[in-house]
Structures are given as C-alpha cells and as structure tokens.
Amino acid sequence: MNAVAVATARTALTFAISAAGGLAGHFLGLPAGWLMGGALAVTVAAMAGAPVGIPDKVRDVAFVLIGMSMGANVAADSLQLIGQWPVTLAALVIELVLIIAIIGWVMARFFGLDRGTAYLSSFPGHLSFVMGIAAAGVGDARQIVIIQVIRILILTVAVPVGTLFLPIDHFPAQPAPQVMSMPTLLLLGAGCALVGWIFARLKVPAGFVLGSMAAATAAKLGGMFDAAMPPPLVIATFIMTGALIGSRFTGIGRGEFLRAAFGGVIATGLTICITTVVALAASPFVAMPFGQIWIGLAPGALEGMGALGIALGYDTAFIAAHHVIRLLLLSFAIPTVVMLLRLSERRAAPGE
C-alpha cells in the first residue's frame, strides 16, 4: 500500500472514530456532544495505539470550515458590544499573569520539573511557539507537549460540562431565516479559503482559522448573507475538530503519558479555577452571558473554543477576538519569561 493510500485510510479511520464518538455524545445529551464525544473517542483510540492522524492539507480544510462557521455565527450586534470588551480584555491580562506565575511555580515546586519545563508547560497557548523554544534546548519537549495537549483536551470537555454547573444564563443563538444556498456556500467557502491561505502565508497564528473567520465575518456584517450554514456541514465541522484535538495524542506512549499526566491534570485544574474566578469577577461589569466570558478567557485552542462557542450559542466575534489577543500577548510573554529564566540560570551558575 503506497503512502497516499495509507494516509487516506488513517484519515478515514480518524474521522470515523470521531463521528462515532460524536454520535454517542449527541445521543447521551452531552453539551456540544458532537465535538466533545469525538475528541474523547479519538484520544482514547490514539492512546490505545490506533493509527489515527490527519494530514496537514486535510487539517487546513478543517480549519477553514471552523473559521467559516465562526464567522457565520457572529452576532449581529457584535459591533455594538465592543465598548464592553476593555473590561474582559483587562481580565484576560490578569488571568494570563496568574496562570503563568502560579502554574509555573507549582510545576517546579511540587512536580520536580526544571524551571524551563515548568514555565513552558504553564503557557496557556501558542503550542507551536512553545515547542519551538523547547526544541532549541529549553525544557523537556516531550513532557511539555503532554501537559499542553492535556490542557487542550480537558478544557474542551470542561467548558461544556461547566455549563451544567456554573451560573450560566446564556442567550441562545437566534435561528437564521433559512439555510444558505449552495452558490452562496461555495462562494463563501472559496473566499474563506483564499483569505485563510493569505493569513497562513503571512505567518498569522492559526492563520486558516482566523483568515476564514475574518472573511465570513466581513461578508455577514456587510450584508452579503444572513443565512445559516447547512446543519450537516456544521456537524461535520464539529467531528473534524474533535478528530484534530484527539489526534494530538498520537505517538505518545501510555507510560510516558502517565508520568506527565498527573502534573498536566493539576495544571489544567488550576487553569480552570483561575479562569472561572477571573470570569466571575469580570461578569458584573459587562452585559453579556457568563459562559461567553468564560469561553473567551478559557485558554484552549482557538479552533476548539470557537467550535464550542458555536455549539453553545455565544458570540463568536467576542470569543475569537479574545483568543487572538491572548496569542498576541503570549507572543511577547513567552520569549520574555524564557529570557528571564536564562538570566536567572546564569546568575545562579557561579554559586553552584
């Protein structure tokens, strides 16, 4: 069997597992069941050694669909609510400082990780940037990737489950008057793919997702369409997103996973606690649902949080904006913290 056939079979198997898990999650009545069930099913399969995986080109198609879905679900009054965003953006900054400082210290103090591994594991996002620095010799790359992937998976599960227990009274998305026509869908898809490709070429983080969303958002707010994406395509997008999240565990052995998993679970639990406290503190000052604030501040992957926003009926413009700004802040925070760690190591070296 040639390489193309192998990749095709692996991709088909991955999506089939995600679809089966999503279907089970849907029938069990889980919040965001298609996404959550798919992510869990593929994660279990990957950890069991199943040959799951998604080629980069297929992954990019999934990212375009995620961005297009987010743009198509932007609330009509998003522009009117931008004036309230400074409060939640200030909360985002406070949250990031708390997460990096507390989790980095806990991982180094109680889990015996070197400071490089501890702090690179604490950064809530920008995984490719973090892994690039780890590959350059800062920290243990394998432990960092396990802890970071656990964060993404648990947040994908915790956010919808949290809607059952936290004081969330969200505003359900208003149904569109009709499903968009095939010509509109194809034209919108082509535009989203083009802008996503441009963003990716410009090295914008999560370029295909953000570019696709930017195109769809501009088209919707510009009055070019006001219809919903076909429900089967939305479900397919959730299945693909679940497959993307779960397949990140491919290649991680069970023994290696278990060694780093406890620290990853504790770090993610602390992250969820910090996010929840900060979101609760900010919620009295803005007229928007608590769940929307929580997802906007939750440091999960942009594509996962965006898909959850769609599934739970929140304003995806708000969610995407906060995740983009989080990535921008981390672009400065990560090298700054690494530089401080290096300086600290150099100062400590002569006295050792």
Coordinates of N, CA, C and O in Angstrom, one line a residue, residues 113-270:
L113 N 9.9 19.4 38.2 CA 10.3 19.8 36.8 C 11.3 20.9 36.9 O 11.3 21.8 37.8
D114 N 12.2 20.9 36.0 CA 13.2 22.0 35.9 C 12.4 23.3 35.5 O 11.3 23.2 34.9
R115 N 12.9 24.4 35.8 CA 12.1 25.7 35.6 C 11.7 25.9 34.1 O 10.7 26.4 33.8
G116 N 12.6 25.5 33.2 CA 12.3 25.7 31.8 C 11.0 24.8 31.4 O 10.1 25.3 30.8
T117 N 11.0 23.6 31.8 CA 9.9 22.7 31.5 C 8.6 23.2 32.3 O 7.5 23.2 31.7
A118 N 8.8 23.6 33.5 CA 7.7 24.1 34.3 C 7.0 25.3 33.7 O 5.7 25.3 33.5
Y119 N 7.8 26.3 33.3 CA 7.1 27.5 32.8 C 6.7 27.4 31.3 O 5.6 27.9 31.0
L120 N 7.4 26.6 30.5 CA 6.9 26.4 29.2 C 5.6 25.5 29.2 O 4.7 25.7 28.3
S121 N 5.5 24.7 30.2 CA 4.2 23.9 30.4 C 3.1 24.8 30.8 O 1.9 24.5 30.7
S122 N 3.4 25.9 31.5 CA 2.3 26.8 32.0 C 1.7 27.7 31.0 O 0.6 28.2 31.3
F123 N 2.4 28.0 29.9 CA 1.9 29.0 29.0 C 0.6 28.5 28.4 O 0.5 27.4 27.8
P124 N -0.5 29.3 28.5 CA -1.8 28.8 28.0 C -2.1 29.1 26.6 O -2.9 29.9 26.2
G125 N -1.3 28.5 25.7 CA -1.5 28.7 24.3 C -0.2 28.8 23.5 O 0.9 28.6 24.1
H126 N -0.3 29.0 22.2 CA 0.9 29.2 21.3 C 1.8 27.9 21.4 O 3.0 28.0 21.5
L127 N 1.1 26.7 21.3 CA 1.9 25.5 21.4 C 3.0 25.4 20.5 O 4.1 24.9 20.8
S128 N 2.8 25.8 19.2 CA 3.9 25.6 18.2 C 5.1 26.5 18.6 O 6.3 26.1 18.4
F129 N 4.9 27.7 19.1 CA 5.9 28.6 19.6 C 6.6 28.0 20.8 O 7.9 27.9 20.8
V130 N 5.9 27.5 21.7 CA 6.4 26.9 22.9 C 7.3 25.7 22.5 O 8.4 25.5 23.0
M131 N 6.8 24.8 21.6 CA 7.6 23.6 21.2 C 8.8 24.0 20.5 O 9.8 23.3 20.5
G132 N 8.8 25.1 19.7 CA 10.0 25.6 19.0 C 11.1 26.0 20.0 O 12.2 25.6 19.8
I133 N 10.7 26.6 21.1 CA 11.7 27.0 22.1 C 12.2 25.8 22.8 O 13.4 25.7 23.1
A134 N 11.3 24.8 23.1 CA 11.7 23.6 23.7 C 12.7 22.8 22.9 O 13.7 22.3 23.4
A135 N 12.4 22.8 21.6 CA 13.3 22.1 20.6 C 14.7 22.7 20.6 O 15.7 22.1 20.2
A136 N 14.7 24.0 20.9 CA 16.0 24.7 20.9 C 16.8 24.5 22.2 O 17.9 25.0 22.4
G137 N 16.3 23.7 23.1 CA 17.0 23.3 24.3 C 16.5 23.8 25.6 O 17.2 23.6 26.6
V138 N 15.3 24.4 25.6 CA 14.8 24.8 26.9 C 13.7 23.9 27.3 O 12.7 23.7 26.7
G139 N 14.0 23.2 28.5 CA 13.0 22.2 29.0 C 12.9 20.9 28.3 O 13.7 20.6 27.3
D140 N 12.0 20.0 28.8 CA 11.8 18.7 28.2 C 10.7 18.7 27.3 O 9.5 18.8 27.7
A141 N 10.9 18.6 26.0 CA 9.9 18.8 25.0 C 8.8 17.8 25.1 O 7.6 18.1 24.9
R142 N 9.1 16.5 25.4 CA 8.0 15.5 25.5 C 7.1 15.8 26.6 O 5.9 15.7 26.5
Q143 N 7.6 16.1 27.8 CA 6.7 16.4 28.9 C 5.9 17.7 28.7 O 4.7 17.7 29.0
I144 N 6.5 18.6 28.0 CA 5.8 19.9 27.8 C 4.6 19.6 26.8 O 3.5 20.1 27.1
V145 N 4.8 18.8 25.8 CA 3.7 18.6 24.8 C 2.6 17.8 25.5 O 1.4 18.0 25.2
I146 N 2.9 16.8 26.4 CA 1.9 16.0 27.0 C 1.0 16.9 27.9 O -0.2 16.9 27.9
I147 N 1.7 17.8 28.7 CA 0.9 18.7 29.6 C 0.1 19.6 28.8 O -1.1 19.9 29.2
Q148 N 0.6 20.2 27.7 CA -0.1 21.1 26.9 C -1.3 20.5 26.2 O -2.4 21.1 26.1
V149 N -1.1 19.3 25.7 CA -2.2 18.6 25.0 C -3.3 18.2 26.0 O -4.5 18.3 25.7
I150 N -2.9 17.8 27.2 CA -3.9 17.5 28.2 C -4.7 18.8 28.5 O -6.0 18.7 28.7
R151 N -4.1 19.9 28.6 CA -4.8 21.2 28.8 C -5.9 21.4 27.7 O -7.0 21.7 28.1
I152 N -5.5 21.2 26.5 CA -6.4 21.5 25.4 C -7.6 20.5 25.5 O -8.8 20.9 25.3
L153 N -7.3 19.2 25.7 CA -8.4 18.2 25.8 C -9.3 18.5 27.0 O -10.6 18.5 26.8
I154 N -8.8 18.7 28.2 CA -9.6 18.9 29.3 C -10.5 20.1 29.2 O -11.7 20.2 29.6
L155 N -9.9 21.2 28.7 CA -10.7 22.4 28.5 C -11.8 22.2 27.5 O -12.9 22.8 27.7
T156 N -11.6 21.4 26.5 CA -12.7 21.2 25.5 C -13.8 20.4 26.2 O -15.0 20.7 25.9
V157 N -13.5 19.6 27.2 CA -14.5 18.8 27.9 C -15.1 19.7 29.0 O -16.3 19.7 29.2
A158 N -14.2 20.4 29.7 CA -14.6 21.1 30.9 C -15.6 22.3 30.6 O -16.5 22.5 31.4
V159 N -15.4 23.0 29.5 CA -16.2 24.1 29.2 C -17.7 23.7 29.0 O -18.6 24.3 29.7
P160 N -18.0 22.8 28.2 CA -19.4 22.4 28.0 C -20.0 21.8 29.3 O -21.1 22.0 29.7
V161 N -19.2 21.0 30.0 CA -19.7 20.4 31.2 C -19.9 21.4 32.3 O -20.9 21.4 33.0
G162 N -19.1 22.5 32.3 CA -19.2 23.6 33.2 C -20.5 24.3 33.0 O -21.1 24.9 34.0
T163 N -21.1 24.3 31.8 CA -22.4 25.0 31.6 C -23.5 24.3 32.4 O -24.5 24.9 32.6
L164 N -23.3 23.1 32.9 CA -24.3 22.4 33.7 C -24.3 22.8 35.1 O -25.3 22.7 35.8
F165 N -23.2 23.4 35.6 CA -23.0 23.6 37.0 C -22.7 25.1 37.4 O -23.1 25.5 38.4
L166 N -22.1 25.8 36.5 CA -21.8 27.2 36.8 C -23.0 28.1 36.5 O -24.0 27.7 35.8
P167 N -23.0 29.3 37.1 CA -24.2 30.2 36.9 C -24.3 30.8 35.5 O -24.1 32.0 35.3
I168 N -24.6 30.0 34.6 CA -24.6 30.4 33.2 C -26.0 30.6 32.7 O -26.9 29.7 32.8
D169 N -26.3 31.8 32.2 CA -27.7 32.0 31.6 C -27.4 32.7 30.3 O -27.5 33.9 30.1
H170 N -27.0 31.8 29.3 CA -26.6 32.4 28.0 C -27.8 32.7 27.1 O -28.9 32.2 27.3
F171 N -27.5 33.5 26.2 CA -28.5 33.9 25.2 C -28.4 33.0 24.0 O -27.4 33.0 23.3
P172 N -29.4 32.1 23.8 CA -29.3 31.2 22.6 C -29.3 31.9 21.3 O -29.9 33.0 21.2
A173 N -28.5 31.4 20.4 CA -28.4 32.0 19.1 C -29.8 32.0 18.4 O -30.5 31.0 18.4
Q174 N -30.1 33.1 17.8 CA -31.3 33.2 17.0 C -31.2 32.4 15.7 O -30.2 32.5 15.0
P175 N -32.2 31.6 15.4 CA -32.2 30.8 14.2 C -32.2 31.7 13.0 O -32.9 32.7 12.9
A176 N -31.3 31.4 12.0 CA -31.3 32.2 10.8 C -32.6 31.9 10.0 O -33.2 30.8 10.2
P177 N -33.1 32.8 9.2 CA -34.3 32.6 8.5 C -34.3 31.4 7.5 O -35.3 30.8 7.2
Q178 N -33.1 31.1 7.0 CA -33.0 29.9 6.1 C -31.6 29.4 6.1 O -30.7 30.1 6.5
V179 N -31.4 28.3 5.5 CA -30.1 27.7 5.3 C -29.5 28.3 4.0 O -30.3 28.5 3.0
M180 N -28.3 28.7 4.0 CA -27.7 29.4 2.8 C -27.7 28.5 1.6 O -27.6 27.3 1.7
S181 N -27.9 29.1 0.4 CA -28.0 28.3 -0.8 C -26.6 27.8 -1.2 O -25.6 28.2 -0.7
M182 N -26.6 26.8 -2.0 CA -25.3 26.2 -2.5 C -24.4 27.2 -3.1 O -23.2 27.2 -2.8
P183 N -24.9 28.0 -4.0 CA -23.9 29.0 -4.6 C -23.3 29.9 -3.6 O -22.1 30.2 -3.6
T184 N -24.2 30.4 -2.6 CA -23.6 31.2 -1.5 C -22.6 30.5 -0.7 O -21.5 31.0 -0.4
L185 N -22.9 29.2 -0.4 CA -22.0 28.4 0.4 C -20.7 28.2 -0.3 O -19.6 28.4 0.3
L186 N -20.7 27.9 -1.6 CA -19.5 27.7 -2.4 C -18.7 29.0 -2.5 O -17.4 29.0 -2.4
L187 N -19.4 30.1 -2.7 CA -18.7 31.4 -2.9 C -18.0 31.8 -1.5 O -16.9 32.2 -1.5
L188 N -18.8 31.6 -0.5 CA -18.3 31.9 0.8 C -17.1 31.0 1.2 O -16.0 31.5 1.7
G189 N -17.2 29.7 0.9 CA -16.1 28.8 1.2 C -14.8 29.2 0.4 O -13.7 29.1 1.0
A190 N -15.0 29.5 -0.9 CA -13.8 29.9 -1.7 C -13.2 31.2 -1.1 O -11.9 31.2 -1.0
G191 N -14.0 32.1 -0.7 CA -13.4 33.4 -0.1 C -12.7 33.1 1.2 O -11.6 33.7 1.4
C192 N -13.3 32.3 2.0 CA -12.7 31.9 3.3 C -11.4 31.2 3.1 O -10.4 31.5 3.8
A193 N -11.4 30.3 2.2 CA -10.1 29.5 1.9 C -9.0 30.4 1.4 O -7.9 30.3 1.8
L194 N -9.4 31.4 0.5 CA -8.4 32.3 0.0 C -7.8 33.2 1.1 O -6.6 33.3 1.2
V195 N -8.7 33.8 1.9 CA -8.2 34.7 2.9 C -7.4 33.9 4.0 O -6.4 34.4 4.5
G196 N -7.9 32.7 4.3 CA -7.1 31.8 5.2 C -5.8 31.5 4.7 O -4.8 31.5 5.5
W197 N -5.6 31.2 3.4 CA -4.3 30.9 2.8 C -3.4 32.1 2.9 O -2.2 32.0 3.3
I198 N -4.0 33.3 2.7 CA -3.2 34.6 2.8 C -2.7 34.8 4.2 O -1.5 35.1 4.4
F199 N -3.6 34.6 5.2 CA -3.2 34.7 6.6 C -2.1 33.7 6.9 O -1.1 34.1 7.7
A200 N -2.2 32.5 6.5 CA -1.2 31.5 6.8 C 0.1 31.8 6.1 O 1.2 31.7 6.8
R201 N 0.1 32.3 4.9 CA 1.4 32.8 4.2 C 2.0 33.9 5.0 O 3.3 34.1 4.9
L202 N 1.2 34.8 5.6 CA 1.7 35.9 6.4 C 2.2 35.5 7.8 O 2.6 36.3 8.6
K203 N 2.1 34.2 8.1 CA 2.5 33.6 9.4 C 1.7 34.1 10.5 O 2.1 34.2 11.7
V204 N 0.4 34.4 10.3 CA -0.5 34.8 11.3 C -0.8 33.5 12.1 O -1.1 32.5 11.5
P205 N -0.7 33.6 13.5 CA -1.1 32.4 14.3 C -2.5 31.9 13.9 O -3.4 32.7 13.8
A206 N -2.6 30.6 13.8 CA -3.9 30.0 13.4 C -4.5 30.7 12.2 O -5.7 31.0 12.1
G207 N -3.6 30.9 11.2 CA -4.0 31.7 10.0 C -5.2 31.2 9.3 O -6.0 32.1 8.9
F208 N -5.3 29.9 9.0 CA -6.5 29.4 8.3 C -7.8 29.7 9.0 O -8.8 30.0 8.5
V209 N -7.8 29.5 10.4 CA -9.0 29.7 11.2 C -9.3 31.2 11.2 O -10.5 31.6 10.9
L210 N -8.3 32.1 11.5 CA -8.6 33.5 11.6 C -8.9 34.1 10.3 O -9.8 35.0 10.2
G211 N -8.2 33.7 9.2 CA -8.5 34.3 7.9 C -9.8 33.9 7.4 O -10.6 34.8 6.9
S212 N -10.2 32.7 7.6 CA -11.5 32.2 7.2 C -12.6 32.9 8.0 O -13.6 33.4 7.4
M213 N -12.4 33.1 9.3 CA -13.4 33.8 10.1 C -13.5 35.2 9.7 O -14.6 35.8 9.6
A214 N -12.4 35.9 9.4 CA -12.4 37.3 9.0 C -13.2 37.5 7.7 O -14.0 38.4 7.6
A215 N -13.0 36.6 6.8 CA -13.8 36.7 5.5 C -15.3 36.5 5.7 O -16.1 37.2 5.2
A216 N -15.6 35.4 6.5 CA -17.0 35.2 6.8 C -17.7 36.3 7.6 O -18.8 36.7 7.3
T217 N -17.0 36.8 8.6 CA -17.5 37.9 9.4 C -17.8 39.1 8.6 O -18.8 39.8 8.7
A218 N -16.8 39.5 7.7 CA -16.9 40.7 6.9 C -18.1 40.5 5.9 O -18.9 41.5 5.7
A219 N -18.2 39.3 5.4 CA -19.4 39.1 4.5 C -20.7 39.2 5.2 O -21.7 39.7 4.7
K220 N -20.8 38.6 6.4 CA -22.1 38.7 7.1 C -22.4 40.1 7.6 O -23.5 40.5 7.4
L221 N -21.4 40.8 8.2 CA -21.7 42.1 8.7 C -21.9 43.1 7.5 O -22.6 44.1 7.7
G222 N -21.4 42.7 6.4 CA -21.5 43.6 5.2 C -22.8 43.3 4.5 O -23.1 43.9 3.4
G223 N -23.6 42.4 5.0 CA -24.9 42.1 4.4 C -24.9 41.2 3.2 O -25.9 41.0 2.5
M224 N -23.8 40.5 3.0 CA -23.7 39.6 1.8 C -24.5 38.3 2.0 O -24.9 37.7 1.0
F225 N -24.7 37.9 3.3 CA -25.6 36.8 3.6 C -26.1 36.9 5.0 O -25.5 37.5 5.8
D226 N -27.2 36.2 5.3 CA -27.8 36.2 6.6 C -28.4 34.9 6.9 O -29.3 34.8 7.7
A227 N -27.9 33.9 6.2 CA -28.5 32.5 6.4 C -27.5 31.6 7.1 O -26.3 32.0 7.3
A228 N -28.0 30.5 7.7 CA -27.1 29.6 8.4 C -26.4 28.6 7.5 O -26.9 28.3 6.4
M229 N -25.3 28.1 8.0 CA -24.6 27.0 7.3 C -25.5 25.8 7.4 O -26.2 25.6 8.4
P230 N -25.5 24.9 6.4 CA -26.2 23.7 6.5 C -25.9 22.9 7.7 O -24.7 22.6 8.0
P231 N -26.9 22.4 8.5 CA -26.6 21.7 9.7 C -25.7 20.5 9.5 O -24.8 20.3 10.4
P232 N -25.8 19.7 8.5 CA -24.8 18.6 8.3 C -23.4 19.0 8.2 O -22.5 18.4 8.7
L233 N -23.2 20.2 7.6 CA -21.8 20.7 7.4 C -21.3 21.2 8.8 O -20.1 21.0 9.1
V234 N -22.2 21.8 9.6 CA -21.8 22.2 11.0 C -21.4 21.0 11.8 O -20.4 21.0 12.5
I235 N -22.2 19.9 11.7 CA -21.9 18.7 12.4 C -20.5 18.1 11.9 O -19.7 17.7 12.7
A236 N -20.3 18.1 10.6 CA -19.1 17.6 10.1 C -17.9 18.4 10.6 O -16.8 17.9 10.9
T237 N -18.1 19.7 10.8 CA -17.0 20.6 11.3 C -16.7 20.2 12.7 O -15.6 20.2 13.1
F238 N -17.7 19.9 13.5 CA -17.5 19.5 14.9 C -16.8 18.2 15.0 O -15.9 18.0 15.8
I239 N -17.1 17.3 14.1 CA -16.5 15.9 14.0 C -15.0 16.1 13.7 O -14.1 15.5 14.3
M240 N -14.7 17.0 12.7 CA -13.3 17.2 12.3 C -12.5 17.9 13.4 O -11.4 17.5 13.6
T241 N -13.2 18.8 14.1 CA -12.5 19.5 15.2 C -12.2 18.5 16.3 O -11.0 18.5 16.9
G242 N -13.1 17.6 16.7 CA -12.8 16.6 17.7 C -11.7 15.7 17.2 O -10.9 15.3 18.1
A243 N -11.7 15.3 16.0 CA -10.6 14.5 15.4 C -9.2 15.2 15.6 O -8.2 14.6 15.9
L244 N -9.2 16.5 15.3 CA -8.0 17.3 15.4 C -7.4 17.3 16.8 O -6.3 17.1 17.1
I245 N -8.3 17.5 17.8 CA -7.9 17.6 19.2 C -7.4 16.2 19.6 O -6.3 16.1 20.2
G246 N -8.2 15.2 19.4 CA -7.8 13.8 19.9 C -6.5 13.3 19.2 O -5.7 12.6 19.9
S247 N -6.3 13.6 17.9 CA -5.2 13.1 17.2 C -3.8 13.7 17.7 O -2.8 13.1 17.4
R248 N -3.9 14.7 18.5 CA -2.7 15.3 19.1 C -2.0 14.3 20.0 O -0.8 14.5 20.4
F249 N -2.7 13.3 20.5 CA -2.1 12.3 21.4 C -1.4 11.2 20.7 O -0.8 10.3 21.3
T250 N -1.4 11.2 19.3 CA -0.7 10.2 18.5 C 0.8 10.2 18.8 O 1.4 11.3 18.9
G251 N 1.4 9.0 19.0 CA 2.8 8.9 19.2 C 3.2 9.1 20.7 O 4.4 8.9 21.0
I252 N 2.3 9.4 21.6 CA 2.6 9.5 23.0 C 2.3 8.1 23.7 O 1.2 7.7 23.7
G253 N 3.3 7.4 24.2 CA 3.1 6.1 24.8 C 2.4 6.3 26.1 O 2.4 7.3 26.8
R254 N 1.7 5.2 26.5 CA 1.0 5.2 27.8 C 1.8 5.5 29.0 O 1.4 6.2 29.9
G255 N 3.0 4.8 29.0 CA 3.9 5.1 30.2 C 4.3 6.5 30.3 O 4.3 7.1 31.3
E256 N 4.7 7.0 29.1 CA 5.2 8.4 29.1 C 4.0 9.4 29.4 O 4.2 10.4 30.2
F257 N 2.8 9.0 29.0 CA 1.7 9.9 29.2 C 1.4 9.9 30.7 O 1.1 10.9 31.3
L258 N 1.4 8.7 31.4 CA 1.0 8.6 32.8 C 2.0 9.4 33.7 O 1.7 9.9 34.7
R259 N 3.3 9.4 33.3 CA 4.3 10.1 34.1 C 4.1 11.6 34.1 O 4.3 12.2 35.1
A260 N 3.6 12.1 33.0 CA 3.3 13.6 33.0 C 1.9 14.0 33.2 O 1.6 15.1 33.4
A261 N 1.0 12.9 33.1 CA -0.4 13.2 33.1 C -0.9 13.9 34.4 O -1.7 14.8 34.4
F262 N -0.4 13.4 35.6 CA -0.9 14.0 36.8 C -0.6 15.4 37.0 O -1.4 16.2 37.3
G263 N 0.7 15.8 36.6 CA 1.0 17.2 36.6 C 0.2 18.0 35.6 O -0.3 19.1 35.9
G264 N -0.1 17.4 34.5 CA -0.9 18.1 33.5 C -2.4 18.3 33.9 O -2.9 19.4 33.7
V265 N -2.9 17.3 34.6 CA -4.3 17.4 35.2 C -4.3 18.5 36.2 O -5.3 19.3 36.3
I266 N -3.3 18.5 37.1 CA -3.3 19.5 38.2 C -3.2 20.9 37.6 O -3.9 21.9 38.0
A267 N -2.3 21.0 36.6 CA -2.0 22.3 36.0 C -3.3 22.8 35.3 O -3.7 24.0 35.4
T268 N -4.0 21.9 34.6 CA -5.2 22.3 33.9 C -6.3 22.6 34.9 O -7.1 23.6 34.7
G269 N -6.4 21.9 36.0 CA -7.4 22.2 37.0 C -7.2 23.6 37.6 O -8.2 24.3 37.8
L270 N -5.9 23.9 37.9 CA -5.6 25.3 38.4 C -6.0 26.3 37.3 O -6.5 27.4 37.7

